[in-house]
């Protein structure tokens, strides 16, 4: 039976265990839309595919844009935002998943992963990093560890070393968009 939160495949069907999909919310307590924003409401609030035959009106669900994965016990795990996914070599790479793998290497203080346009890959992966306190970044060692521990499609094409803290957005999160813009600007000059 369907629950109030599910991972849904691109076809709109519930995902199998360990299959990533978009988090979809439904139920009586789900919002009706965005205040005074019909365009954003139409993008995120849509009829749920395969509606129950007993319902007179189609059920509206919120398609969150979050990619999650359900385990065998039905617990959902956040993977990343659909709009932040890096599309490289035909793969979708979660920046969050990549960042967690790099943090586990204990070679960086901060890390942010993002994609930049690439003529043959679609996007190339870039890591913006800072050093661990009182240390320096060994970009070659970091890249070697990435090659050793990560699948080939997740290995970054470039390591962008920052002397100071990475920029943050108004929510206090590392600002990947600003980092990508700054990286592209430096690359263009």
mmCIF file of C-alpha atoms in Angstrom:
data_model
loop_
_atom_site.group_PDB
_atom_site.id
_atom_site.type_symbol
_atom_site.label_atom_id
_atom_site.label_comp_id
_atom_site.label_asym_id
_atom_site.label_seq_id
_atom_site.Cartn_x
_atom_site.Cartn_y
_atom_site.Cartn_z
ATOM 1 C CA UNK A 1 0.000 0.000 0.000
ATOM 2 C CA UNK A 2 1.050 3.578 -0.657
ATOM 3 C CA UNK A 3 2.289 5.661 2.236
ATOM 4 C CA UNK A 4 2.261 9.420 2.631
ATOM 5 C CA UNK A 5 5.900 9.727 1.479
ATOM 6 C CA UNK A 6 7.457 7.664 -1.269
ATOM 7 C CA UNK A 7 10.359 7.582 -3.661
ATOM 8 C CA UNK A 8 8.969 7.631 -7.187
ATOM 9 C CA UNK A 9 10.771 6.658 -10.386
ATOM 10 C CA UNK A 10 10.800 8.857 -13.475
ATOM 11 C CA UNK A 11 7.760 6.885 -14.676
ATOM 12 C CA UNK A 12 5.874 7.876 -11.511
ATOM 13 C CA UNK A 13 5.787 4.407 -10.000
ATOM 14 C CA UNK A 14 6.997 3.632 -6.472
ATOM 15 C CA UNK A 15 10.705 2.757 -6.373
ATOM 16 C CA UNK A 16 12.002 -0.634 -5.389
ATOM 17 C CA UNK A 17 14.273 -0.876 -2.344
ATOM 18 C CA UNK A 18 17.651 0.849 -2.951
ATOM 19 C CA UNK A 19 16.389 2.463 -6.165
ATOM 20 C CA UNK A 20 16.795 6.272 -6.103
ATOM 21 C CA UNK A 21 13.746 8.363 -6.953
ATOM 22 C CA UNK A 22 12.050 11.688 -6.308
ATOM 23 C CA UNK A 23 10.473 12.221 -2.895
ATOM 24 C CA UNK A 24 6.695 12.640 -3.324
ATOM 25 C CA UNK A 25 4.410 13.772 -0.480
ATOM 26 C CA UNK A 26 0.655 13.242 -0.461
ATOM 27 C CA UNK A 27 -2.187 13.353 2.034
ATOM 28 C CA UNK A 28 -4.691 15.600 3.754
ATOM 29 C CA UNK A 29 -2.046 17.752 5.449
ATOM 30 C CA UNK A 30 0.003 18.545 2.354
ATOM 31 C CA UNK A 31 -0.086 22.175 1.226
ATOM 32 C CA UNK A 32 -2.278 23.222 -1.700
ATOM 33 C CA UNK A 33 0.466 25.161 -3.493
ATOM 34 C CA UNK A 34 2.743 28.187 -3.324
ATOM 35 C CA UNK A 35 1.153 31.481 -2.261
ATOM 36 C CA UNK A 36 0.529 33.650 -5.364
ATOM 37 C CA UNK A 37 2.857 31.585 -7.554
ATOM 38 C CA UNK A 38 0.817 29.560 -10.037
ATOM 39 C CA UNK A 39 3.850 28.627 -12.156
ATOM 40 C CA UNK A 40 5.829 27.120 -9.257
ATOM 41 C CA UNK A 41 2.663 25.433 -7.958
ATOM 42 C CA UNK A 42 2.041 23.776 -11.342
ATOM 43 C CA UNK A 43 5.659 22.557 -11.390
ATOM 44 C CA UNK A 44 5.619 20.889 -7.955
ATOM 45 C CA UNK A 45 1.922 20.106 -7.197
ATOM 46 C CA UNK A 46 0.617 17.554 -9.674
ATOM 47 C CA UNK A 47 -1.877 14.689 -9.810
ATOM 48 C CA UNK A 48 -0.454 11.477 -8.470
ATOM 49 C CA UNK A 49 -0.107 8.840 -11.227
ATOM 50 C CA UNK A 50 -2.264 5.737 -10.760
ATOM 51 C CA UNK A 51 -4.885 7.399 -8.574
ATOM 52 C CA UNK A 52 -7.117 5.316 -6.332
ATOM 53 C CA UNK A 53 -10.293 4.256 -8.232
ATOM 54 C CA UNK A 54 -12.466 5.245 -5.239
ATOM 55 C CA UNK A 55 -11.475 8.918 -5.431
ATOM 56 C CA UNK A 56 -13.781 11.262 -7.321
ATOM 57 C CA UNK A 57 -11.079 13.887 -7.836
ATOM 58 C CA UNK A 58 -7.501 13.074 -8.684
ATOM 59 C CA UNK A 59 -5.177 13.255 -5.707
ATOM 60 C CA UNK A 60 -2.631 16.083 -5.775
ATOM 61 C CA UNK A 61 0.874 15.290 -4.568
ATOM 62 C CA UNK A 62 3.972 17.404 -4.010
ATOM 63 C CA UNK A 63 6.923 16.401 -6.173
ATOM 64 C CA UNK A 64 9.704 17.747 -3.956
ATOM 65 C CA UNK A 65 12.721 17.749 -6.253
ATOM 66 C CA UNK A 66 14.619 15.787 -3.577
ATOM 67 C CA UNK A 67 16.213 12.512 -4.623
ATOM 68 C CA UNK A 68 15.889 9.817 -1.961
ATOM 69 C CA UNK A 69 16.462 6.098 -1.689
ATOM 70 C CA UNK A 70 14.334 3.678 0.309
ATOM 71 C CA UNK A 71 15.971 0.754 2.116
ATOM 72 C CA UNK A 72 14.464 -2.710 2.591
ATOM 73 C CA UNK A 73 12.755 -1.566 5.830
ATOM 74 C CA UNK A 74 11.041 1.388 4.133
ATOM 75 C CA UNK A 75 13.285 4.112 5.585
ATOM 76 C CA UNK A 76 14.054 6.976 3.195
ATOM 77 C CA UNK A 77 17.570 8.411 2.851
ATOM 78 C CA UNK A 78 18.298 11.796 1.272
ATOM 79 C CA UNK A 79 20.672 11.660 -1.714
ATOM 80 C CA UNK A 80 20.460 15.181 -3.141
ATOM 81 C CA UNK A 81 18.393 17.764 -4.951
ATOM 82 C CA UNK A 82 17.353 16.980 -8.525
ATOM 83 C CA UNK A 83 18.376 20.479 -9.637
ATOM 84 C CA UNK A 84 21.853 20.060 -8.075
ATOM 85 C CA UNK A 85 22.636 16.665 -9.606
ATOM 86 C CA UNK A 86 25.762 16.575 -11.753
ATOM 87 C CA UNK A 87 25.182 14.886 -15.105
ATOM 88 C CA UNK A 88 28.485 13.435 -16.287
ATOM 89 C CA UNK A 89 29.269 10.661 -18.776
ATOM 90 C CA UNK A 90 25.628 9.545 -18.727
ATOM 91 C CA UNK A 91 25.553 9.256 -14.910
ATOM 92 C CA UNK A 92 23.746 11.353 -12.313
ATOM 93 C CA UNK A 93 26.086 12.181 -9.451
ATOM 94 C CA UNK A 94 24.785 13.532 -6.158
ATOM 95 C CA UNK A 95 27.064 16.324 -4.936
ATOM 96 C CA UNK A 96 26.067 15.453 -1.362
ATOM 97 C CA UNK A 97 27.090 11.804 -1.789
ATOM 98 C CA UNK A 98 30.420 12.834 -3.318
ATOM 99 C CA UNK A 99 31.064 15.413 -0.581
ATOM 100 C CA UNK A 100 30.380 12.833 2.140
ATOM 101 C CA UNK A 101 32.872 10.441 0.518
ATOM 102 C CA UNK A 102 35.523 13.184 0.391
ATOM 103 C CA UNK A 103 34.889 14.229 4.015
ATOM 104 C CA UNK A 104 35.387 10.578 5.029
ATOM 105 C CA UNK A 105 38.921 10.743 3.562
ATOM 106 C CA UNK A 106 39.776 13.319 6.286
ATOM 107 C CA UNK A 107 41.943 15.321 3.863
ATOM 108 C CA UNK A 108 39.822 18.498 3.682
ATOM 109 C CA UNK A 109 38.227 20.992 6.042
ATOM 110 C CA UNK A 110 35.315 21.894 3.747
ATOM 111 C CA UNK A 111 34.259 20.523 0.383
ATOM 112 C CA UNK A 112 31.641 21.359 -2.220
ATOM 113 C CA UNK A 113 31.086 19.399 -5.434
ATOM 114 C CA UNK A 114 29.531 20.913 -8.551
ATOM 115 C CA UNK A 115 29.430 20.378 -12.287
ATOM 116 C CA UNK A 116 30.736 22.648 -15.035
ATOM 117 C CA UNK A 117 30.019 22.408 -18.746
ATOM 118 C CA UNK A 118 32.241 19.959 -20.606
ATOM 119 C CA UNK A 119 32.133 19.278 -24.380
ATOM 120 C CA UNK A 120 32.178 15.472 -24.205
ATOM 121 C CA UNK A 121 31.152 14.586 -20.615
ATOM 122 C CA UNK A 122 28.145 16.909 -20.391
ATOM 123 C CA UNK A 123 29.488 18.178 -17.075
ATOM 124 C CA UNK A 124 32.873 17.756 -15.438
ATOM 125 C CA UNK A 125 33.015 17.416 -11.664
ATOM 126 C CA UNK A 126 34.890 20.069 -9.686
ATOM 127 C CA UNK A 127 35.632 19.946 -5.962
ATOM 128 C CA UNK A 128 36.134 23.229 -4.120
ATOM 129 C CA UNK A 129 38.033 22.478 -0.923
ATOM 130 C CA UNK A 130 39.646 24.112 2.084
ATOM 131 C CA UNK A 131 42.393 22.700 4.251
ATOM 132 C CA UNK A 132 41.948 21.025 7.598
ATOM 133 C CA UNK A 133 42.953 23.449 10.389
ATOM 134 C CA UNK A 134 46.719 24.104 10.517
ATOM 135 C CA UNK A 135 47.395 22.016 7.421
ATOM 136 C CA UNK A 136 47.619 22.467 3.679
ATOM 137 C CA UNK A 137 45.771 20.768 0.853
ATOM 138 C CA UNK A 138 47.645 18.168 -1.148
ATOM 139 C CA UNK A 139 45.439 18.219 -4.254
ATOM 140 C CA UNK A 140 47.396 15.376 -5.881
ATOM 141 C CA UNK A 141 46.907 13.129 -2.839
ATOM 142 C CA UNK A 142 43.206 14.028 -2.670
ATOM 143 C CA UNK A 143 42.765 13.213 -6.364
ATOM 144 C CA UNK A 144 44.652 9.915 -5.910
ATOM 145 C CA UNK A 145 42.342 8.959 -3.010
ATOM 146 C CA UNK A 146 39.300 9.844 -5.130
ATOM 147 C CA UNK A 147 40.590 7.588 -7.930
ATOM 148 C CA UNK A 148 41.247 4.781 -5.441
ATOM 149 C CA UNK A 149 37.923 4.946 -3.563
ATOM 150 C CA UNK A 150 35.334 6.281 -6.005
ATOM 151 C CA UNK A 151 33.824 4.922 -9.218
ATOM 152 C CA UNK A 152 35.552 6.448 -12.259
ATOM 153 C CA UNK A 153 32.520 8.578 -13.193
ATOM 154 C CA UNK A 154 32.619 10.283 -9.733
ATOM 155 C CA UNK A 155 36.305 11.251 -9.848
ATOM 156 C CA UNK A 156 36.650 15.041 -10.078
ATOM 157 C CA UNK A 157 38.226 16.609 -13.136
ATOM 158 C CA UNK A 158 39.625 19.462 -11.028
ATOM 159 C CA UNK A 159 40.342 20.356 -7.406
ATOM 160 C CA UNK A 160 39.734 24.051 -6.668
ATOM 161 C CA UNK A 161 41.662 24.956 -3.484
ATOM 162 C CA UNK A 162 40.418 27.874 -1.354
ATOM 163 C CA UNK A 163 42.528 29.587 1.309
ATOM 164 C CA UNK A 164 39.480 30.846 3.230
ATOM 165 C CA UNK A 165 36.122 29.300 4.137
ATOM 166 C CA UNK A 166 33.806 28.429 1.267
ATOM 167 C CA UNK A 167 30.992 30.944 0.641
ATOM 168 C CA UNK A 168 27.635 30.279 2.282
ATOM 169 C CA UNK A 169 24.075 31.179 1.312
ATOM 170 C CA UNK A 170 21.504 32.872 3.551
ATOM 171 C CA UNK A 171 20.639 29.466 5.092
ATOM 172 C CA UNK A 172 24.251 28.935 6.184
ATOM 173 C CA UNK A 173 24.857 26.159 3.637
ATOM 174 C CA UNK A 174 27.876 26.105 1.339
ATOM 175 C CA UNK A 175 26.847 27.983 -1.811
ATOM 176 C CA UNK A 176 27.611 25.670 -4.747
ATOM 177 C CA UNK A 177 26.133 28.094 -7.302
ATOM 178 C CA UNK A 178 28.457 30.911 -6.247
ATOM 179 C CA UNK A 179 31.434 28.538 -6.257
ATOM 180 C CA UNK A 180 30.571 27.340 -9.770
ATOM 181 C CA UNK A 181 30.222 30.936 -11.036
ATOM 182 C CA UNK A 182 33.528 31.967 -9.443
ATOM 183 C CA UNK A 183 35.241 28.898 -10.899
ATOM 184 C CA UNK A 184 33.868 29.596 -14.407
ATOM 185 C CA UNK A 185 34.932 33.255 -14.180
ATOM 186 C CA UNK A 186 38.499 32.299 -13.194
ATOM 187 C CA UNK A 187 38.592 29.692 -15.958
ATOM 188 C CA UNK A 188 37.443 32.242 -18.563
ATOM 189 C CA UNK A 189 40.287 34.674 -17.798
#
